[in-house]
XYZ file of C-alpha atoms in Angstrom:
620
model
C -4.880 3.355 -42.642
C -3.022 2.047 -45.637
C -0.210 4.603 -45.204
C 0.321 3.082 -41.144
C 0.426 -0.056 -42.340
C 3.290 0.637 -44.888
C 4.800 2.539 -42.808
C 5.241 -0.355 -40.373
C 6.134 -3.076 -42.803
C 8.824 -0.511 -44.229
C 10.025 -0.010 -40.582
C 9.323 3.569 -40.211
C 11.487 4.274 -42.964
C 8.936 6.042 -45.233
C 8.210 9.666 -45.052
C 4.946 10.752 -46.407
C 4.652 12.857 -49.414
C 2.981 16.433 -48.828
C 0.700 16.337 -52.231
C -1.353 13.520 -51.004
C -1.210 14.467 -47.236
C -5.335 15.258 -46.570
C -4.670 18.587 -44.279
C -7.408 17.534 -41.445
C -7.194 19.484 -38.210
C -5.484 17.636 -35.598
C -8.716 17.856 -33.479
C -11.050 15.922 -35.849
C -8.993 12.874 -37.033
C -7.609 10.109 -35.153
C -4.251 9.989 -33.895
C -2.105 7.182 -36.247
C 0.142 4.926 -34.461
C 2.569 2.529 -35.903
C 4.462 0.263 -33.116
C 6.859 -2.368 -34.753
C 7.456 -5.561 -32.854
C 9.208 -7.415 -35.926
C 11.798 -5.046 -36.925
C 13.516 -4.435 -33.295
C 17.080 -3.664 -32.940
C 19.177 -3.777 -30.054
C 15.896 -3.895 -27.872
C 14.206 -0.885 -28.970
C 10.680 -0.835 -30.833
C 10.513 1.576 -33.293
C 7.506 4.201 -32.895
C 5.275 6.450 -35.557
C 2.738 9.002 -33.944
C 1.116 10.697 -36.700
C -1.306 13.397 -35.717
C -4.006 15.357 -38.236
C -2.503 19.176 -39.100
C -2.009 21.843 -36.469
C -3.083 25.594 -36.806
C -0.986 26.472 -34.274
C 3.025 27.624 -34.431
C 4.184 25.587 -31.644
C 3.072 21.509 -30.418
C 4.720 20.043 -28.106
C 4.579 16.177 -27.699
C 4.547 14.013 -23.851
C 5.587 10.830 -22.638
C 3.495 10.319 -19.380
C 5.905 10.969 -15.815
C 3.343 9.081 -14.339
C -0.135 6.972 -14.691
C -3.275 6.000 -12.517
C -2.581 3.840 -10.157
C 1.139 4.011 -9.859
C 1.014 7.168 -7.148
C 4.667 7.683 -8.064
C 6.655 9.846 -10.699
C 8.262 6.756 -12.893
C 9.164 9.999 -16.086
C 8.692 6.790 -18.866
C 10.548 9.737 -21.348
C 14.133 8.298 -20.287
C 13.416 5.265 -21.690
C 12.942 6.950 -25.145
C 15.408 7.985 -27.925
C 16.300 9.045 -31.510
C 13.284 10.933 -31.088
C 12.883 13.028 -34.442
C 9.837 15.432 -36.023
C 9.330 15.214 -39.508
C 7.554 17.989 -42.100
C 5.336 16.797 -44.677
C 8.289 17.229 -47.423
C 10.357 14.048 -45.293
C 12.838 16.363 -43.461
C 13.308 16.505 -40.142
C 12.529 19.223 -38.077
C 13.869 21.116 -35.435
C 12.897 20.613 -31.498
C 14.062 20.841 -28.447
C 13.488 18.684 -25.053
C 12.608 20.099 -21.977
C 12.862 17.658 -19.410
C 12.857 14.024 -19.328
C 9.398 13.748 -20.823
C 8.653 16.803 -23.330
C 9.546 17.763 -26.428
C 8.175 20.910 -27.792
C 8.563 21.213 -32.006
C 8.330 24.874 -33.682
C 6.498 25.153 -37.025
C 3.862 22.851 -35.817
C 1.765 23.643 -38.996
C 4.249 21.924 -41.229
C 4.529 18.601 -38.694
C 3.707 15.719 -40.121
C 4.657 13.262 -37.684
C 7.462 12.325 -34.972
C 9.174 9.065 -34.070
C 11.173 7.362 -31.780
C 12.877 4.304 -30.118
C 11.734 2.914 -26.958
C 13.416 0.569 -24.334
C 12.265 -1.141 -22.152
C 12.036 -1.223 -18.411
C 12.638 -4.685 -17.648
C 16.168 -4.509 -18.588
C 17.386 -2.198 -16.172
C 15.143 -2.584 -13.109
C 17.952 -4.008 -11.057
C 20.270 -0.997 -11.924
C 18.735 1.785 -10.873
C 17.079 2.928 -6.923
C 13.677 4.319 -8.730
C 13.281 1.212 -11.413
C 9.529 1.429 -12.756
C 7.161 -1.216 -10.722
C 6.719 -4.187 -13.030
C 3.114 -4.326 -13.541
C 3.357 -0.722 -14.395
C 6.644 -1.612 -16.735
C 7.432 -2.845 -20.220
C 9.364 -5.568 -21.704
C 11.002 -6.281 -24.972
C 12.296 -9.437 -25.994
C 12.308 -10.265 -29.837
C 10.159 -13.157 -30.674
C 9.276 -14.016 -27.278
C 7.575 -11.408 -25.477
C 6.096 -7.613 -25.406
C 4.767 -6.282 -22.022
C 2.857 -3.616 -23.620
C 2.027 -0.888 -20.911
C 1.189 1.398 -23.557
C 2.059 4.550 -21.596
C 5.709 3.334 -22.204
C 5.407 3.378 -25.911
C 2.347 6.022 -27.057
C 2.615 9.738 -26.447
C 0.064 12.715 -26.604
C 0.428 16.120 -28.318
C -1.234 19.006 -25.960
C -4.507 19.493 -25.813
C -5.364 16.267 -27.715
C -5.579 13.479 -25.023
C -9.313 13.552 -26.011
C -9.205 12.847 -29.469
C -8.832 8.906 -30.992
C -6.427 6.924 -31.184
C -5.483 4.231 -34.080
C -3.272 1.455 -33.840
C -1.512 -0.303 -35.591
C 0.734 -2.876 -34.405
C 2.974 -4.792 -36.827
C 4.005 -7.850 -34.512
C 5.423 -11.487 -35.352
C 2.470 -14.231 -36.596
C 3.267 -16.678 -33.608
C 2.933 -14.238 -31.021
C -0.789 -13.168 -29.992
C -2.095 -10.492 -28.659
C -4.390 -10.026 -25.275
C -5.730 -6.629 -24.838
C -8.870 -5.459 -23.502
C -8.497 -2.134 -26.140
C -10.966 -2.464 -29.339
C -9.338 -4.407 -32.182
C -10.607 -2.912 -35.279
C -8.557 -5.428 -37.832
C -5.916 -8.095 -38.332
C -4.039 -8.456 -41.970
C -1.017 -9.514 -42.708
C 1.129 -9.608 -39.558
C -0.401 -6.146 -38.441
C -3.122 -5.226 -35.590
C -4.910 -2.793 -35.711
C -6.727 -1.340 -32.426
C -9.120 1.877 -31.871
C -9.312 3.956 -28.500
C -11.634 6.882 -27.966
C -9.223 8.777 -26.639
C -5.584 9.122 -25.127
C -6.797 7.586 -21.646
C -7.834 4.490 -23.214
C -4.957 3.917 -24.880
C -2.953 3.825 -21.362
C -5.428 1.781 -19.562
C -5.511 -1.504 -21.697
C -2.292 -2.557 -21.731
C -1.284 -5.424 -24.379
C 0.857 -8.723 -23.775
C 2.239 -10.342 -27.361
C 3.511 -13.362 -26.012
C 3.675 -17.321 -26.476
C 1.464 -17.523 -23.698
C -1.525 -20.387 -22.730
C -5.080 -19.157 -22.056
C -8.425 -20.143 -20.763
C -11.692 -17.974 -20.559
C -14.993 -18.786 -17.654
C -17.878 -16.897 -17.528
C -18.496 -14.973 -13.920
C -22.485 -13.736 -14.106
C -22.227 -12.425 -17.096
C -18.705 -10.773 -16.935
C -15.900 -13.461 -19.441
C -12.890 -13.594 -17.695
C -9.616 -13.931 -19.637
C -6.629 -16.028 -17.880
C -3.529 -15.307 -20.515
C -0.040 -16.661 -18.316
C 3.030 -16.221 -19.945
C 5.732 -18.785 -18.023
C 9.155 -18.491 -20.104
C 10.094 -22.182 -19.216
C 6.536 -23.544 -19.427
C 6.337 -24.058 -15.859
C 2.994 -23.019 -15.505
C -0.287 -22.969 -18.032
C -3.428 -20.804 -17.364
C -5.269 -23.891 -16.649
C -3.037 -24.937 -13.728
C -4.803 -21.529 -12.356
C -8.292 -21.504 -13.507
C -10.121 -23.737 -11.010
C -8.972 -20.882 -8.182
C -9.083 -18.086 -10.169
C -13.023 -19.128 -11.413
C -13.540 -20.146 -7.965
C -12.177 -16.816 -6.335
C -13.840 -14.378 -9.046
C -17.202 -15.757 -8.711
C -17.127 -15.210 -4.407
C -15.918 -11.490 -5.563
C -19.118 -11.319 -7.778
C -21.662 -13.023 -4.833
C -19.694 -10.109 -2.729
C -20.321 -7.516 -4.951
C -23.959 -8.289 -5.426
C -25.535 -6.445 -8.617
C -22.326 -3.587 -8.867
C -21.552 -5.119 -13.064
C -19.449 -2.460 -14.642
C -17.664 -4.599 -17.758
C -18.644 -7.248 -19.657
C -15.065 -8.736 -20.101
C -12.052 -8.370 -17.884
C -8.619 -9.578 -18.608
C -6.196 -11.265 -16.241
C -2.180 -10.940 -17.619
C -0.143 -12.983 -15.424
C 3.944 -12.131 -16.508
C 6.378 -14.854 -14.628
C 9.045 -13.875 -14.416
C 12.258 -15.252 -14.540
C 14.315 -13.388 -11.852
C 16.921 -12.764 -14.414
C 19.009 -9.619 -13.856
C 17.367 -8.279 -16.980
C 13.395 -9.671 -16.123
C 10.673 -8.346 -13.917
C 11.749 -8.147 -9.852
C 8.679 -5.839 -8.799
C 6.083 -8.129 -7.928
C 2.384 -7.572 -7.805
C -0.255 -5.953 -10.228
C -1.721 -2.609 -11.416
C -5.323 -2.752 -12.231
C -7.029 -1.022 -15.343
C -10.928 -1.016 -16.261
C -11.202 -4.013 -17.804
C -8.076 -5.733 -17.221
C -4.969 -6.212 -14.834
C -1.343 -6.867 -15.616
C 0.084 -8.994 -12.540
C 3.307 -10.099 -12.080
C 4.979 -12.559 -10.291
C 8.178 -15.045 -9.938
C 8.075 -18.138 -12.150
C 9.662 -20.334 -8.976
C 7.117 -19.923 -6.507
C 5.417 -23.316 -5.789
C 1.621 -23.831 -7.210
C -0.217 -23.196 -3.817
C 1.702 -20.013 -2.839
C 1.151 -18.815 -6.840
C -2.625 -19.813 -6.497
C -2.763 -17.826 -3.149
C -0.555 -14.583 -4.368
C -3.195 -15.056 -7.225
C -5.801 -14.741 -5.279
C -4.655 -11.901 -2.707
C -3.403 -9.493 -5.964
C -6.372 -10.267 -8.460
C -9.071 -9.673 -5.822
C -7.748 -6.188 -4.911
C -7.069 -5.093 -8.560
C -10.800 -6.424 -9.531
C -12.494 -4.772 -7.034
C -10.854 -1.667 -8.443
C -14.172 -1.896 -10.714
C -15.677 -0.435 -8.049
C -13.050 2.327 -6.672
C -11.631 4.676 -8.232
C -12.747 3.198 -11.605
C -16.788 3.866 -10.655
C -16.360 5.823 -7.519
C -13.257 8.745 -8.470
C -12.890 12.378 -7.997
C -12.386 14.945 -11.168
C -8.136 14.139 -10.812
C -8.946 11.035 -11.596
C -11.737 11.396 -14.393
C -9.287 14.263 -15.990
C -5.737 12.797 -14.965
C -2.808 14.762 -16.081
C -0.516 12.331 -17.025
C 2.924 15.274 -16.611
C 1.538 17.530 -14.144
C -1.081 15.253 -11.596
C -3.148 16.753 -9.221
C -3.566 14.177 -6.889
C -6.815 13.472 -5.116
C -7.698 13.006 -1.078
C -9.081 10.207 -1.347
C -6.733 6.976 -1.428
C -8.140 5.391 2.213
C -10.985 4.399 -0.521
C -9.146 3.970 -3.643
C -6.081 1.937 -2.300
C -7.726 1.434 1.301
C -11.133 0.289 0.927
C -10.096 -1.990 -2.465
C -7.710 -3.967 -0.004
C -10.251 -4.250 2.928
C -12.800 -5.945 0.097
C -9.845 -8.061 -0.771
C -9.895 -9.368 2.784
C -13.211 -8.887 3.847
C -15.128 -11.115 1.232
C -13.028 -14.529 1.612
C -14.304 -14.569 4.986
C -17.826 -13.655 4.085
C -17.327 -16.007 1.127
C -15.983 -18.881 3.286
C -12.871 -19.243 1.551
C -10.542 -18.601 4.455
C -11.532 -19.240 8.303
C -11.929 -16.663 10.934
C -8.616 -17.260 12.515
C -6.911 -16.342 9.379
C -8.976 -13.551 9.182
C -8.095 -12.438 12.510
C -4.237 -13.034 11.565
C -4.750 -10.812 8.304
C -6.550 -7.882 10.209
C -3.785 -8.231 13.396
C -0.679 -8.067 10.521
C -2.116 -4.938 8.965
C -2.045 -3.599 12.496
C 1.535 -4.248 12.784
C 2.486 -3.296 9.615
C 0.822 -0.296 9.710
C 3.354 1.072 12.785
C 6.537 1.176 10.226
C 4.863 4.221 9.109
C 3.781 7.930 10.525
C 0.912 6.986 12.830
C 0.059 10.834 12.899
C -0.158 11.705 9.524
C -3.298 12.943 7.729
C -4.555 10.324 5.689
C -5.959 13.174 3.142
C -2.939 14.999 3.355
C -0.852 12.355 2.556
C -2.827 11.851 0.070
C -3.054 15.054 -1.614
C 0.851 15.276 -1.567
C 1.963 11.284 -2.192
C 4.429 12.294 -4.694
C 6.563 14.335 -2.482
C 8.413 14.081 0.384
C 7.641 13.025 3.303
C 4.265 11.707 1.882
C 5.383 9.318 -0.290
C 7.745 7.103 2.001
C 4.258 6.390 3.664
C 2.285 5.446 0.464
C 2.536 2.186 0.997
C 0.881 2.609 4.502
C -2.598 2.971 2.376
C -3.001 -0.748 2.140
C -2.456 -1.235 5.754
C -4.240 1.530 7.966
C -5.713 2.124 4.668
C -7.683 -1.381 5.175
C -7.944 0.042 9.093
C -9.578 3.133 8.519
C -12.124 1.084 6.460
C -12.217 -1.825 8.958
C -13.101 0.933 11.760
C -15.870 2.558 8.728
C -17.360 -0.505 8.699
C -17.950 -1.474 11.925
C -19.060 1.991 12.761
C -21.628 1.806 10.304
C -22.973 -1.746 11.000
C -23.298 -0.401 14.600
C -25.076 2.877 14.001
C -27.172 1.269 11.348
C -28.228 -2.123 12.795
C -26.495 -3.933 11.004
C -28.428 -2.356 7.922
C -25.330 -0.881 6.235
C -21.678 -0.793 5.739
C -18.707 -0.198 3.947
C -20.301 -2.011 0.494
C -23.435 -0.478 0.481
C -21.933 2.845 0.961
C -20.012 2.277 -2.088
C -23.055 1.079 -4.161
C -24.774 3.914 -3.056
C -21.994 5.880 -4.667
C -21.780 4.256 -7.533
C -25.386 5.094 -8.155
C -24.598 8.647 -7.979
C -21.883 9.003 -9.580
C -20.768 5.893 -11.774
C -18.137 6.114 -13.956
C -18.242 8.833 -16.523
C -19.601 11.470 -14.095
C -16.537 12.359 -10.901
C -17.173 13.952 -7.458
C -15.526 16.951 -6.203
C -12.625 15.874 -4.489
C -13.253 18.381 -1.550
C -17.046 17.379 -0.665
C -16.795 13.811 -0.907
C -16.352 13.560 2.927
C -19.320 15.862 3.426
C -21.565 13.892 1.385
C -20.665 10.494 2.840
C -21.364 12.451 6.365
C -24.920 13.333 4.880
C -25.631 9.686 3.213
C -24.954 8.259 7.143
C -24.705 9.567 10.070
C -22.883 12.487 11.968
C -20.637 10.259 13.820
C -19.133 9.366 10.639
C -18.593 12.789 9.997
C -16.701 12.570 13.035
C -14.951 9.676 12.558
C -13.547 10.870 9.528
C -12.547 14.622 10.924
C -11.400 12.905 13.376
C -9.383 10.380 12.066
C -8.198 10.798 8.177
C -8.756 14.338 7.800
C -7.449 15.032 11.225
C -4.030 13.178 12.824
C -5.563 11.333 15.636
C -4.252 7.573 15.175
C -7.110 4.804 15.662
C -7.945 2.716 18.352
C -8.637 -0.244 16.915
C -9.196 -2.212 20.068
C -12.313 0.184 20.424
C -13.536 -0.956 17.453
C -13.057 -4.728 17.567
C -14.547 -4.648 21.096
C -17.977 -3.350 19.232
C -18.324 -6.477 17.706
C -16.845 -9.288 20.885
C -13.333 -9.463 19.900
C -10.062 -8.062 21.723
C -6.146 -9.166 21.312
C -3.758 -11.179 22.949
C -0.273 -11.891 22.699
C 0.893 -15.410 22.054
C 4.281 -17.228 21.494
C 4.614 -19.398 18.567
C 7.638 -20.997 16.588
C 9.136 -18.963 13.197
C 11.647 -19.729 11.062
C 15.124 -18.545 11.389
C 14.967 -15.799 8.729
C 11.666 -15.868 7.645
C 8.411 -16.031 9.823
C 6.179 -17.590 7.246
C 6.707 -15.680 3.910
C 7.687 -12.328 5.993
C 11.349 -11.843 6.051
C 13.256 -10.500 9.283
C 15.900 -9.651 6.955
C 15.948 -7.280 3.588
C 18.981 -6.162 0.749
C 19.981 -2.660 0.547
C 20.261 -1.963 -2.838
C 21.599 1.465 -2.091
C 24.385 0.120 -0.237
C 26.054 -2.563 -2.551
C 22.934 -5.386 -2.130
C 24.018 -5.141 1.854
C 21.425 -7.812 3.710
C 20.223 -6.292 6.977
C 17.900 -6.907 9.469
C 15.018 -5.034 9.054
C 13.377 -2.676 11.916
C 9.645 -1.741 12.422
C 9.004 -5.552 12.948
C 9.068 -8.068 16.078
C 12.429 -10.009 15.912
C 11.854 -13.418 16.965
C 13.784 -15.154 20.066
C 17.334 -16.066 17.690
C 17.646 -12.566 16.130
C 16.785 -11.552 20.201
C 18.859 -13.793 21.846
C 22.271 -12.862 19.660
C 21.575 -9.157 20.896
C 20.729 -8.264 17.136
C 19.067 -5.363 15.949
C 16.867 -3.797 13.506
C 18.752 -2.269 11.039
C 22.307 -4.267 11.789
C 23.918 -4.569 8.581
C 25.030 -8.613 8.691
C 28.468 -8.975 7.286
C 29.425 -12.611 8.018
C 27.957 -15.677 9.524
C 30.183 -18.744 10.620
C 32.599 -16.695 8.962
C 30.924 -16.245 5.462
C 31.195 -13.042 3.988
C 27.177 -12.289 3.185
C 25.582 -11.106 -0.015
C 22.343 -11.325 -1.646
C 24.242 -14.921 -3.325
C 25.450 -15.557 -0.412
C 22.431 -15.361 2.009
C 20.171 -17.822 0.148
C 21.872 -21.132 0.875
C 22.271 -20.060 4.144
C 18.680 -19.412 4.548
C 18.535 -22.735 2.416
C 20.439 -24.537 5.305
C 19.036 -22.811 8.464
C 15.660 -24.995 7.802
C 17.951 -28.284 8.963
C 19.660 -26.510 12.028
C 19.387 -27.959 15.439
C 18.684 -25.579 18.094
C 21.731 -26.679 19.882
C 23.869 -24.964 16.835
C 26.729 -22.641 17.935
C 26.226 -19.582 15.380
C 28.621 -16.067 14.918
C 27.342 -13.460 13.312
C 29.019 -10.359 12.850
C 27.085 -7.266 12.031
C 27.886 -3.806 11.359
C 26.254 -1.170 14.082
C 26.195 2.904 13.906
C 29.384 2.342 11.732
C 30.895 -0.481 14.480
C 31.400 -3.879 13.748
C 29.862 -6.167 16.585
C 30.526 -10.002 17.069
C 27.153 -11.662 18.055
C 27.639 -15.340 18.923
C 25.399 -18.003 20.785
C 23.261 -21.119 20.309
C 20.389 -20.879 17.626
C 18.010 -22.285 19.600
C 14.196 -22.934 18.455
C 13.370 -19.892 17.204
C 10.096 -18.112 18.057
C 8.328 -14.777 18.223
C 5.791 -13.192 20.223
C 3.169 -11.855 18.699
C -0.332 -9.916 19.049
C -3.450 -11.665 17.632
C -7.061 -11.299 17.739
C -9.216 -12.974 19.116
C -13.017 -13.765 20.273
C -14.105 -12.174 23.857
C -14.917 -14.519 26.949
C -17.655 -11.892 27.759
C -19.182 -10.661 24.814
C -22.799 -10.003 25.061
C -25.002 -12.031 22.502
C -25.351 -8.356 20.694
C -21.851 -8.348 20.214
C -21.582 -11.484 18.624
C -24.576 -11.121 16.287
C -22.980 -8.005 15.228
C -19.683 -9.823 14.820
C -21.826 -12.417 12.624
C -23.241 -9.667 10.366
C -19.801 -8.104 9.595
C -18.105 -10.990 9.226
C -20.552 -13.268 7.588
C -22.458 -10.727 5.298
């Protein structure tokens, strides 16, 4: 402990003497980390793993390629450098890398230790086609800020991720620390933090920042609100009221399910810099969740965003972080076996999301009905006739993963369909919630199902048509129809006409930047065009290259869209747009622009058992 500490406050400049070193077996001593946060250069933090002694000839030492949660290979190791292994005499050993996220040292038995430099993410996210999502990112700005998402800064040596970790984290006295991880001590500029083993480390990440808080009590779980806004925009009390107000439905939702006593809410704004956060959302942990999210947007849409990303991430308490398979309980963080089972992970997490503000009367039923009838939509950009379990199984590879992001729409389907099913079969007795508190009970956190014979156990928990449903339907390639469904409890769709905006349709775009193709601004396909794109003979997937006979970028585009708000719908417009390689002149009047659309709604006809079921799904 003393020896981390001096190494920080020396900068990692001190090499430890072999005399004194206590020769412990790597396997029975926690794993010593130093992470300096004063003494950063060029925006790099300076690193110190130092491990107990090996009895083997050869160690080799990872940087995750990818975490829980993320469902994508993100290889953190290219963000490291002047990695170096050091002997117990001070002098540096030889190594050599083998990919972007291993380095394997010979003469393990005389390592003492092995540092390195880490960038961050932040920096470059606007550079490069396969940037690192936000949330799951890391930022370092001297002084002001560290987005700690500690996979980006700690490494494991094989066939240690079980043993302890210790901290210690020599940062600047004005900026503090929010973490969920175990602080052990705090002395003289430096933290000092304890994990029980490598996992732990990775799930609680830590913001230092110059950031406002506020805490509220949710039946017996303390919430933490920490919001870092750069320019002071916002303060965590701006969002409390909503976020107390939205985390106490969850709980009424949830019912007795309790699985932590504290949970941590780390909202990063960001500034939309060229070198700040542009992924926007949040990736959940145990006990915490690391959101981010554009310091511009105006309080109600932050307060809503707020609302839609928290409530999925905390209802991860219940799925896959009390509900998960053995590839989740035993993650390899540089070779992942990925589980089946992410229409309940990703799928059932975002259907909660939805499904208790109407039960918790904090939206109406026609918004409802508009959230259920967009996931619908959405869900037809991707490959209707794909195995959900498949997909699943392979989401880091091609062609799986161009449809990940197809769990939180038929994902939320599949679970909407589950639901129903099991209301009907059941009388109303059960559904979707109670199937996952009955899975909770037998399994729970610390104890995993086998990934394979989930399916067959929900099947014997229920009833055989869910057996079938599921064969059917996510193990099998046979798309849903939902209208069957929604006619089981009085409701069908209909298509009405209603007014958009000229771009933008509420906060979904009709148009999108190609940032493989020079930030080119096209009209995006797999979506209903309203009557202006329709009426100018546009198309999804026309690449706009002028309007009025502006040249269009992503600088470009904004006033525009700015403008377009005051147009009058006798405006003469020309838009020329680039087709199959053709440039095509599109000209005409604006006109009030509007889009037809499906939406949901109540049956004439439905019997009074239809409706009552209705009542029970919808109203808990």
């Amino acid at each position: 402990m003393k020896k981390i500490i001096l190494v920080l406050l020396t900068g990692l400049s001190l090499v430890s003497c072999g005399a004194t070193k206590n020769l412990v077996p790597a396997s029975n001593v926690p794993i010593a980390t130093a992470i300096d946060l004063v003494n950063v250069d060029n925006d790099r933090v300076k690193v110190s793993v130092d491990p107990g002694a090996f009895t083997t000839e050869e160690v080799s030492f990872f940087i995750p390629k990818t975490v829980p949660g993320t469902y994508s290979e993100d290889n953190y190791g290219k963000y490291i450098e002047n990695f170096k292994a050091f002997d117990y005499k001070g002098k540096e050993m030889n190594f050599s890398k083998d990919d972007d996220n291993t380095w394997r040292i010979a003469g393990a038995k005389n390592l003492d230790r092995v540092t390195y430099e880490v960038n961050d993410t932040y920096d470059t996210e606007g550079e490069v086609a396969d940037a690192v999502f936000s949330p799951a990112g890391t930022n370092i700005l001297k002084g002001e800020n560290f987005m700690l998402n500690l996979h980006g800064f700690v490494g494991y040596f094989n066939d240690l991720q079980e043993v302890p970790y210790e901290l210690a984290i020599n940062a600047p006295k004005d900026l503090l620390p929010t973490t969920s991880l175990n602080k052990k001590s705090s002395a003289d500029g430096v933290d000092v933090f304890v994990a029980n083993r490598y996992f732990e480390v990775i799930d609680n990440p830590i913001l230092y920042a110059k950031a406002t808080a506020e805490s509220f009590e949710i039946s017996g779980i303390t919430v933490n609100l920490v919001v870092y806004s750069p320019n002071e925009v916002y303060r965590a009390a701006d969002l409390k009221e909503r976020m107390q107000k939205m985390m106490g439905a969850q709980k009424s939702f949830l019912g007795e399910i309790n699985s932590t006593e504290q949970y941590n809410i780390l909202l990063y704004l960001s500034t939309l810099a060229e070198d700040d956060a542009s992924g926007f959302g949040a990736l959940e942990h145990h006990t915490s969740t690391v959101v981010v999210l554009p310091e511009q947007m105006p309080l109600d849409r932050l307060e809503q965003a707020m609302v839609d990303v928290v409530s999925h991430e905390f209802f991860h308490i219940v799925t896959p972080l009390s509900v998960h398979s053995k590839e989740i309980q035993f993650f390899d963080f540089n070779d992942p076996k990925m589980s089946e089972h992410l229409w309940m992970y990703e799928g059932t997490t975002e259907y909660f999301a939805n499904l208790f503000q109407i039960q918790q009367g904090l939206i109406d039923d026609a918004d409802f009905y508009k959230r259920i009838m967009d996931k619908i939509n959405n869900s037809k950009r991707y490959d209707d006739d794909m195995s959900f379990t498949v997909m699943s199984k392979n989401i880091l590879e091609d062609p799986y993963k161009d449809n990940y992001a197809n769990v939180y729409e038929k994902g939320t389907l599949i679970n909407l369909a589950l639901d129903i099913s099991l209301r009907d079969l059941s009388n109303g007795e059960q559904g979707v919630l109670w199937l996952l508190k009955e899975l909770s009970k037998k399994y729970g956190d610390q104890v995993p199902f086998e990934d394979a014979e989930l399916i067959g156990e929900i099947t014997a928990m229920t009833y055989p048509e869910i057996g079938d449903f599921f064969r059917t339907h996510v193990i099998g390639d046979t798309p849903i129809d939902y209208s069957a469904y929604l006619s089981k409890v009085g409701l069908t769709t209909t298509e009405i006409e209603q007014e958009s905006g000229y771009f933008l349709n509420g906060d979904i775009p009709y148009i999108d930047v190609d940032q493989n193709n020079g930030d080119a601004i096209f009209i995006r396909e797999g979506i209903v065009l309203n009557s202006f794109f329709n009426d100018l003979g546009a198309k999804g997937g026309d690449v706009i290259k002028s309007i009025d006979g502006a040249e269009i970028s992503l600088e470009t585009i904004r006033p525009i869209i700015g403008a377009s708000f005051g147009w009058s719908a006798d405006k003469e417009i020309e838009m020329v747009v680039v087709r199959n390689g053709q440039e095509l002149k599109l000209s005409g009047k604006v006109g009030v622009p509007k889009v037809k659309l499906m939406t949901i709604v109540p049956m004439e006809d439905a019997t009074p058992e239809q409706v009552k079921l209705r009542n029970i799904w919808m109203k808990g």
